PDB file of C-alpha atoms in Angstrom:
ATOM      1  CA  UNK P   1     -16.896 -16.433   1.875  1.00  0.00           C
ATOM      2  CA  UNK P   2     -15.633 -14.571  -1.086  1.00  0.00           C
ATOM      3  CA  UNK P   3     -12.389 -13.008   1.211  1.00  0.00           C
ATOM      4  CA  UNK P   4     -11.982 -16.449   2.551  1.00  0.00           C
ATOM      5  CA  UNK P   5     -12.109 -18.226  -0.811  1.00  0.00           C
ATOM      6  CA  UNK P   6      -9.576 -15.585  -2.582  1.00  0.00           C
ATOM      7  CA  UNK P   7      -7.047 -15.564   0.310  1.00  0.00           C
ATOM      8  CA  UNK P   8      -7.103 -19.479  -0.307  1.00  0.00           C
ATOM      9  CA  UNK P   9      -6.349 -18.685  -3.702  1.00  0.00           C
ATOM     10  CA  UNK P  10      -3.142 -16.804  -2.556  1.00  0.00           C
ATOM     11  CA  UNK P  11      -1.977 -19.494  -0.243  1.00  0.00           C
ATOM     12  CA  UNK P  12      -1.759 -21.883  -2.901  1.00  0.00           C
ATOM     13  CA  UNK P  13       0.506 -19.617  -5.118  1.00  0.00           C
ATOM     14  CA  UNK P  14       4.325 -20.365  -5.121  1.00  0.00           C
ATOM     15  CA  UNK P  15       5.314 -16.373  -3.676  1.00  0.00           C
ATOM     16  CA  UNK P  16       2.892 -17.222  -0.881  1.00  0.00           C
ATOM     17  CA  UNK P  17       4.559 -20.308  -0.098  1.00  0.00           C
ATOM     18  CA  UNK P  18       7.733 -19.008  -0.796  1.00  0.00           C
ATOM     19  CA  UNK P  19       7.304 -16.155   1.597  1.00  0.00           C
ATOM     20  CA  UNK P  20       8.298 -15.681   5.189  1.00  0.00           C
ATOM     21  CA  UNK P  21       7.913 -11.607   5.846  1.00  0.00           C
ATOM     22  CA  UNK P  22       4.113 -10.329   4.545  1.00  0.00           C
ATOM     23  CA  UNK P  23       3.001  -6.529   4.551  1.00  0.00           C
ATOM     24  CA  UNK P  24      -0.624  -7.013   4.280  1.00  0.00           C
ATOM     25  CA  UNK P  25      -3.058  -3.619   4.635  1.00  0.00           C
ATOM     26  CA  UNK P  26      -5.509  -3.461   7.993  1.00  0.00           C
ATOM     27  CA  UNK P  27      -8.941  -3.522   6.007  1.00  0.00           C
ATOM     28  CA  UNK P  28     -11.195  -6.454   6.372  1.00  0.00           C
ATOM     29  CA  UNK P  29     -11.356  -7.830   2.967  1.00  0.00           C
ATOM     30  CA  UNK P  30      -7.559  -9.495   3.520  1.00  0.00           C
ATOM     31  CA  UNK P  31      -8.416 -10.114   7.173  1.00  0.00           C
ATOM     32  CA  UNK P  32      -8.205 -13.841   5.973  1.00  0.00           C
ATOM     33  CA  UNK P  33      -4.879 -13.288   4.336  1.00  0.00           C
ATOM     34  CA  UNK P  34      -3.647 -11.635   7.498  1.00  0.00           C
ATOM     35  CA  UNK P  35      -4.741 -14.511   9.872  1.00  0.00           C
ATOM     36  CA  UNK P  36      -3.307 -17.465   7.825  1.00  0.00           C
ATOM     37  CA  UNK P  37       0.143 -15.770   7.405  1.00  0.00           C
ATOM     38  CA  UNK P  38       0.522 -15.702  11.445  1.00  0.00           C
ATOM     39  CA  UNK P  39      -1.603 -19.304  11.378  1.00  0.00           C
ATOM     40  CA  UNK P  40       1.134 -20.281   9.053  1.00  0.00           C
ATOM     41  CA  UNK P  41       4.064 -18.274  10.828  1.00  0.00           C
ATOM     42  CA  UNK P  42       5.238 -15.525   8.583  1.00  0.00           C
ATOM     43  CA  UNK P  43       6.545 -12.443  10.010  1.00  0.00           C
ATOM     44  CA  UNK P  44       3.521  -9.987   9.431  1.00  0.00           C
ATOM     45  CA  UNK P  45       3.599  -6.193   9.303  1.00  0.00           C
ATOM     46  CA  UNK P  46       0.717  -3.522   9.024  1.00  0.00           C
ATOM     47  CA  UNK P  47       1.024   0.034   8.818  1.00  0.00           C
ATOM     48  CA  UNK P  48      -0.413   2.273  11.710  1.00  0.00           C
ATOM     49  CA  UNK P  49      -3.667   4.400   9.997  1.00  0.00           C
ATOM     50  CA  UNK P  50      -2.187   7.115   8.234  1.00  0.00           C
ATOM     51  CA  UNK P  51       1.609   6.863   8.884  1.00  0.00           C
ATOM     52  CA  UNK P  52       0.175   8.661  11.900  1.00  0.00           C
ATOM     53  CA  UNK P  53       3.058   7.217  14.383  1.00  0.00           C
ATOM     54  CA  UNK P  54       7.128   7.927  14.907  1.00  0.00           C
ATOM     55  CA  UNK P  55       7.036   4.091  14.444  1.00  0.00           C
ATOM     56  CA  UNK P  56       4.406   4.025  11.239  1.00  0.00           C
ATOM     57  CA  UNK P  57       4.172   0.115  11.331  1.00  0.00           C
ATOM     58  CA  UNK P  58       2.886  -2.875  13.332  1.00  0.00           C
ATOM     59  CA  UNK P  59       5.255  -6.087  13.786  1.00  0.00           C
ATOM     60  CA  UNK P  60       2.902  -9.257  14.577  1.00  0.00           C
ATOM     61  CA  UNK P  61       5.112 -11.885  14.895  1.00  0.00           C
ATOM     62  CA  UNK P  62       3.583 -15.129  15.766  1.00  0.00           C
ATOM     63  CA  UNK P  63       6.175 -16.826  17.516  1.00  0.00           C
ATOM     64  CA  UNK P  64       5.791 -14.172  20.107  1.00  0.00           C
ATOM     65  CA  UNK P  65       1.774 -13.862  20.224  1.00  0.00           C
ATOM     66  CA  UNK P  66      -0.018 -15.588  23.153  1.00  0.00           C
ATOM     67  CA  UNK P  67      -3.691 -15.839  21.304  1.00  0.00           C
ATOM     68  CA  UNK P  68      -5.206 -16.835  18.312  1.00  0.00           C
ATOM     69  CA  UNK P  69      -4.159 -15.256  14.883  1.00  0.00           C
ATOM     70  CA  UNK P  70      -7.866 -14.541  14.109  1.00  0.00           C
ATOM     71  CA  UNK P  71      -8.174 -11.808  17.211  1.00  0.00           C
ATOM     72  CA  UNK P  72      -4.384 -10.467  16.778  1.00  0.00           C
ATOM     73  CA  UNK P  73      -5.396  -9.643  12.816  1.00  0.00           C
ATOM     74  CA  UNK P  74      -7.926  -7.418  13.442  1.00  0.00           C
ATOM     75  CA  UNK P  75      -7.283  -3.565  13.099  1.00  0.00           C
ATOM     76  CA  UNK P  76      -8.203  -3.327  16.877  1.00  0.00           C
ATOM     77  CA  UNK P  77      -6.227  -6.546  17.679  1.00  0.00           C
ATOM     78  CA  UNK P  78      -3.671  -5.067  15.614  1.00  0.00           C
ATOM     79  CA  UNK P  79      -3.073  -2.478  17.573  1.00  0.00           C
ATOM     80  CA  UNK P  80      -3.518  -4.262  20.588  1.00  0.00           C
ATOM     81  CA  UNK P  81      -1.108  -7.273  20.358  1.00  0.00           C
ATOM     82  CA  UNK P  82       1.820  -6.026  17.543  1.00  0.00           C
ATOM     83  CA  UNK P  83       4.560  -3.985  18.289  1.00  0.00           C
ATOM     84  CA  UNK P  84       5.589  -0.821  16.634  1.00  0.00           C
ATOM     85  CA  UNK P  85       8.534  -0.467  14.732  1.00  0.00           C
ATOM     86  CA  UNK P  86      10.417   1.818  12.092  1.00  0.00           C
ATOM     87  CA  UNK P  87      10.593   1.390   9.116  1.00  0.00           C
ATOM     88  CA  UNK P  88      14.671   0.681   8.952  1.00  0.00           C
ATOM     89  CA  UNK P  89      13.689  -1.673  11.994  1.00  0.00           C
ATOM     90  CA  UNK P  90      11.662  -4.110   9.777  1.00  0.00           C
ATOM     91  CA  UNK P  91      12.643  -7.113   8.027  1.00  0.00           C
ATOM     92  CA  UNK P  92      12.658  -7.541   3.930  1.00  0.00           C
ATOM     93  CA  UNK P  93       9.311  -7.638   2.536  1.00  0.00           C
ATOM     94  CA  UNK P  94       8.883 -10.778   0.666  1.00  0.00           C
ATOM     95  CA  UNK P  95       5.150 -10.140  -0.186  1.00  0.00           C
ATOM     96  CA  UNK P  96       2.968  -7.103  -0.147  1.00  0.00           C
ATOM     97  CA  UNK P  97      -0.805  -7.999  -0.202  1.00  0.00           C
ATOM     98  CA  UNK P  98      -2.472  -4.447  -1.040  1.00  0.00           C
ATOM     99  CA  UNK P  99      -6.234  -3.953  -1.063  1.00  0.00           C
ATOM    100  CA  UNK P 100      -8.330  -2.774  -3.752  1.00  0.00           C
ATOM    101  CA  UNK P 101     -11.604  -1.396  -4.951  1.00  0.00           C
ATOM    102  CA  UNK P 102     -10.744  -2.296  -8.734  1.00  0.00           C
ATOM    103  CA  UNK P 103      -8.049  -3.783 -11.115  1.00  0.00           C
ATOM    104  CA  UNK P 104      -7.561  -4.633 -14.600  1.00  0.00           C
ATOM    105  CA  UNK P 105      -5.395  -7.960 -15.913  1.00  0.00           C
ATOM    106  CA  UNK P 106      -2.319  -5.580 -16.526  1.00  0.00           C
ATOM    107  CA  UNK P 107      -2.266  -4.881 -12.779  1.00  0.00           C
ATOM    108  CA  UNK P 108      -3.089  -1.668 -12.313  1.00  0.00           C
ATOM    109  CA  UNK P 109      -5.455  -1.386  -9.338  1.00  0.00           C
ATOM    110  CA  UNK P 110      -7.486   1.822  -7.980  1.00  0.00           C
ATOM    111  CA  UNK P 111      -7.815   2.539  -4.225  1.00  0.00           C
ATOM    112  CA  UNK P 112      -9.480   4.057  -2.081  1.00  0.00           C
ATOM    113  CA  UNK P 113      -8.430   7.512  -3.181  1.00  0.00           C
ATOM    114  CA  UNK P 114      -5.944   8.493   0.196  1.00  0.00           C
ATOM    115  CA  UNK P 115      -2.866   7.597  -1.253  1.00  0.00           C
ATOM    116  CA  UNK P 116      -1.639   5.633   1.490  1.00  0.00           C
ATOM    117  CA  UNK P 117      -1.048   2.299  -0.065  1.00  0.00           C
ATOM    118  CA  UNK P 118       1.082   3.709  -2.533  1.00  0.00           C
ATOM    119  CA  UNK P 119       3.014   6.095   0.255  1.00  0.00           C
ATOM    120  CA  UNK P 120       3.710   2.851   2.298  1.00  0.00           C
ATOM    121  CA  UNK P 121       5.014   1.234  -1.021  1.00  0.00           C
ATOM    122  CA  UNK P 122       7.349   4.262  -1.358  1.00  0.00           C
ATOM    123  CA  UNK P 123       8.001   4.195   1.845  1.00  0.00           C
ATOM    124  CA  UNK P 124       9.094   0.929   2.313  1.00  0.00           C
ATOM    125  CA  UNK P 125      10.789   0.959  -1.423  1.00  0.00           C
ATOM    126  CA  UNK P 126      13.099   4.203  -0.423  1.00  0.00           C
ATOM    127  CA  UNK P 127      14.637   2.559   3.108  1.00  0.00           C
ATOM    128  CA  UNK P 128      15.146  -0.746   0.352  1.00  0.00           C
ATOM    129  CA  UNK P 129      12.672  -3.882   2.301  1.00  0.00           C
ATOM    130  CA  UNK P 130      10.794  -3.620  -1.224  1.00  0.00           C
ATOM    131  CA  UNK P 131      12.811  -5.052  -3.503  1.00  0.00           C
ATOM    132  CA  UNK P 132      12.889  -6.325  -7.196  1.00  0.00           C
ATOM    133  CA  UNK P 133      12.497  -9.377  -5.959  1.00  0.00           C
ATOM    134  CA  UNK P 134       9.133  -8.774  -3.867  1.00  0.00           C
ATOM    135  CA  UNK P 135       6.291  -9.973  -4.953  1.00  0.00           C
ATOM    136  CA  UNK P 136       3.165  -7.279  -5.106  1.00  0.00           C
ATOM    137  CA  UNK P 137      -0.362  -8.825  -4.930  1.00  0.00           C
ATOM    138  CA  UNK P 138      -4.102  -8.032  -4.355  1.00  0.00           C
ATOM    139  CA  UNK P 139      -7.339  -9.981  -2.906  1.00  0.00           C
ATOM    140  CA  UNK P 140     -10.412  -9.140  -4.746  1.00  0.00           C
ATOM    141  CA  UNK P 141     -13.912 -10.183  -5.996  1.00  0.00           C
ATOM    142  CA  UNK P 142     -13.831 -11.658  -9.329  1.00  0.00           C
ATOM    143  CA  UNK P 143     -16.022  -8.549 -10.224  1.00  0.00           C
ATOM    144  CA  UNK P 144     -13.570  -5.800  -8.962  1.00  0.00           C
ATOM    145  CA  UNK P 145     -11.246  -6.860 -12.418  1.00  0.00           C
ATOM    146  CA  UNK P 146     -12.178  -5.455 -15.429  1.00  0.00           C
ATOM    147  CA  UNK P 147     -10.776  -5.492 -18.715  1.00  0.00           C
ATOM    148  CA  UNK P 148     -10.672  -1.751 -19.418  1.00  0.00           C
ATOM    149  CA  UNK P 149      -8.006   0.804 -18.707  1.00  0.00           C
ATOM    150  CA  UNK P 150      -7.515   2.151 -15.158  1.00  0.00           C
ATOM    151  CA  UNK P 151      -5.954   5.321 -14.389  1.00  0.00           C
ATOM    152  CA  UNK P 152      -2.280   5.215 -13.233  1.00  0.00           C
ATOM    153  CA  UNK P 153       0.084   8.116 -12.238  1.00  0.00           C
ATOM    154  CA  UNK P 154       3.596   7.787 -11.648  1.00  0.00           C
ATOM    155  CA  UNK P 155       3.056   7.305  -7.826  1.00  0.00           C
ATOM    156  CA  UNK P 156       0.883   4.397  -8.146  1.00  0.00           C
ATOM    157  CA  UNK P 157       2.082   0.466  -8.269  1.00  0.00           C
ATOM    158  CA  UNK P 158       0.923  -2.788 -10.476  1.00  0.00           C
ATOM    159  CA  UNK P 159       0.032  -5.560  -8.954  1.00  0.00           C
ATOM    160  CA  UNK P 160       2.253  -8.911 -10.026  1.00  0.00           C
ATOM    161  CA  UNK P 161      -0.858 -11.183  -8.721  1.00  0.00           C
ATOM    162  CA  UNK P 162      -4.921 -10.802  -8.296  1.00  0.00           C
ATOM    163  CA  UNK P 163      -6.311 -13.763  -5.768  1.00  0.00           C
ATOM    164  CA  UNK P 164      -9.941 -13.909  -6.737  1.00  0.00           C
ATOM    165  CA  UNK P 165     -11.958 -16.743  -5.159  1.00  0.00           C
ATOM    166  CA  UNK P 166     -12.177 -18.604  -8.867  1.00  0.00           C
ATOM    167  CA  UNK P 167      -8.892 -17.459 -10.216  1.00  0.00           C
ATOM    168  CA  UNK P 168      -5.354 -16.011  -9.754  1.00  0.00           C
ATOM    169  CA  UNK P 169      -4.571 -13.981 -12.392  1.00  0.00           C
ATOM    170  CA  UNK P 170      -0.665 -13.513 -13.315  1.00  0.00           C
ATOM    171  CA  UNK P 171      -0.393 -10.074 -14.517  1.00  0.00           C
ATOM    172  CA  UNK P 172       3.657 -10.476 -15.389  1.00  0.00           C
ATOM    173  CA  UNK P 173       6.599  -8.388 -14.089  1.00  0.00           C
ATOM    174  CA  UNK P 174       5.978  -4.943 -15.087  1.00  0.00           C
ATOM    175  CA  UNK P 175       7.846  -2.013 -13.797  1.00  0.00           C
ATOM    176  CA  UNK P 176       6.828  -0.827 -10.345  1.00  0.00           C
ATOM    177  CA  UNK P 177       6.416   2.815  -9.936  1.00  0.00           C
ATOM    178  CA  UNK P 178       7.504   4.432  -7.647  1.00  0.00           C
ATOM    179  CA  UNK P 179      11.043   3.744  -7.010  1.00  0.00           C
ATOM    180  CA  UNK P 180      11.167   5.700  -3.916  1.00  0.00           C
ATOM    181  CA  UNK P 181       9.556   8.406  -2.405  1.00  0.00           C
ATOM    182  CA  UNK P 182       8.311  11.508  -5.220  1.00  0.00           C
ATOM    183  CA  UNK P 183       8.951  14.344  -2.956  1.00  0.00           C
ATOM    184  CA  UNK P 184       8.170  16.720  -5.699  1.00  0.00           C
ATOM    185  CA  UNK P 185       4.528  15.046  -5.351  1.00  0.00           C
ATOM    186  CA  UNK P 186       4.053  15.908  -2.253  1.00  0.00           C
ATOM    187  CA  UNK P 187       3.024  18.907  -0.296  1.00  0.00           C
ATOM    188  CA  UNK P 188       4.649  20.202   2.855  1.00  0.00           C
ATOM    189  CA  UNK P 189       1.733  20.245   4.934  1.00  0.00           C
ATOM    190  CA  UNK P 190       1.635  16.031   4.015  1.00  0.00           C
ATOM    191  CA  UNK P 191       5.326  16.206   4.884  1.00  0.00           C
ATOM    192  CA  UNK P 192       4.852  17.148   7.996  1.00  0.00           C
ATOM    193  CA  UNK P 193       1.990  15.103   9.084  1.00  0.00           C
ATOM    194  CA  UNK P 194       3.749  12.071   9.095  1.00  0.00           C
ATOM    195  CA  UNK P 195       6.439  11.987  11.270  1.00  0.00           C
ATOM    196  CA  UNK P 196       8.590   9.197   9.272  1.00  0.00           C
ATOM    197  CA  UNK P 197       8.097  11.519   6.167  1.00  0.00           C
ATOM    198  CA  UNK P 198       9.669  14.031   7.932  1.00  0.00           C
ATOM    199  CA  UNK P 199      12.322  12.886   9.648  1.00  0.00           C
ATOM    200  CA  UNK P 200      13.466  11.799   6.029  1.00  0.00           C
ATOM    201  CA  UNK P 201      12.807  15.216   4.564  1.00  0.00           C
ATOM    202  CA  UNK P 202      15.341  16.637   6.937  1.00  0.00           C
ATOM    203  CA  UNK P 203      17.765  13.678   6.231  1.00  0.00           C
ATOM    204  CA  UNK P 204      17.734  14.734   2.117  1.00  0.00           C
TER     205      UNK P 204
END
């Protein structure tokens, strides 16, 4: 109920509305978000676990689905029903909806601790889909936002807007971090266990 009620929340905002290409994360907390985008056709992308794949993302686009949006957002239906794509294949990202374990009302949000939100932000940041202009938001209990001070390094991103399922909480444009990829932050054996990571390192 809670998931449900905060991805209402969302919908109502003026980026939602506004938006026609969503990244939203696989886990089931924004499973809601992720079937009313395709009920309400936006473009939707989700990355593959890890970055694992030579195409690292998952295209669900509902004008090309042939069942309901409910079994094609799953992970498994995911995987299933969307077709992979790179990353310089993809469409600009209007909205990003991350997931999150915590967040405070400046934005900052803690994960789950593999890094992978914030690699797909860089990611998707270096090859340009995330812009200035996209919007960077989060679905989360009213009790995952606290009013203290998170931690934040220089690879992590803020969060613009927090959907909980009493409020949404504007947390104002602050500077996104990264801007691209930190190489320097990275080891080589991460390097080269993600094949789009890579193929960019040898690019530089």
């Amino acid at each position: 109920m809670g998931a449900e009620a905060a991805a209402d929340k969302l919908a109502s905002t003026k980026e939602w509305k506004a938006a026609r290409v969503i990244k939203a994360n696989p886990d089931s907390p924004q499973l809601p978000v992720r079937v009313r985008a395709l009920a309400e056709g936006k473009l939707l992308y989700m990355a593959v676990p890890k970055l694992a794949k030579q195409e690292p993302f998952l295209e669900l686009n509902p004008d090309r689905l042939k069942t309901e949006p409910r079994r094609v957002a799953s992970i498994k239906g995911a995987g299933r029903h969307g077709k992979p794509v790179k990353a310089e294949d993809m469409d600009r990202i209007d909205l990003v909806v991350c997931g999150t374990v915590a967040t405070n009302r400046k934005g900052v949000r803690v994960g789950k601790g593999g890094g992978y939100s914030d690699l797909e932000f860089a990611l998707l940041t270096e090859v340009g889909l995330i812009t200035e202009d996209t919007t960077l938001a989060t679905t989360v209990h009213d009790l995952q936002v606290l009013d203290e001070d998170l931690p934040e390094t220089d690879h992590d991103f803020r969060v613009h807007r927090i959907a909980t399922p009493a409020e949404i909480l504007r947390t104002g444009r602050y500077a996104r971090k990264p801007r691209g990829i930190l190489w320097e932050e990275l080891a080589e054996a991460k390097i080269s266990s993600i094949p789009v990571l890579a193929r960019l390192a040898e690019q530089r």
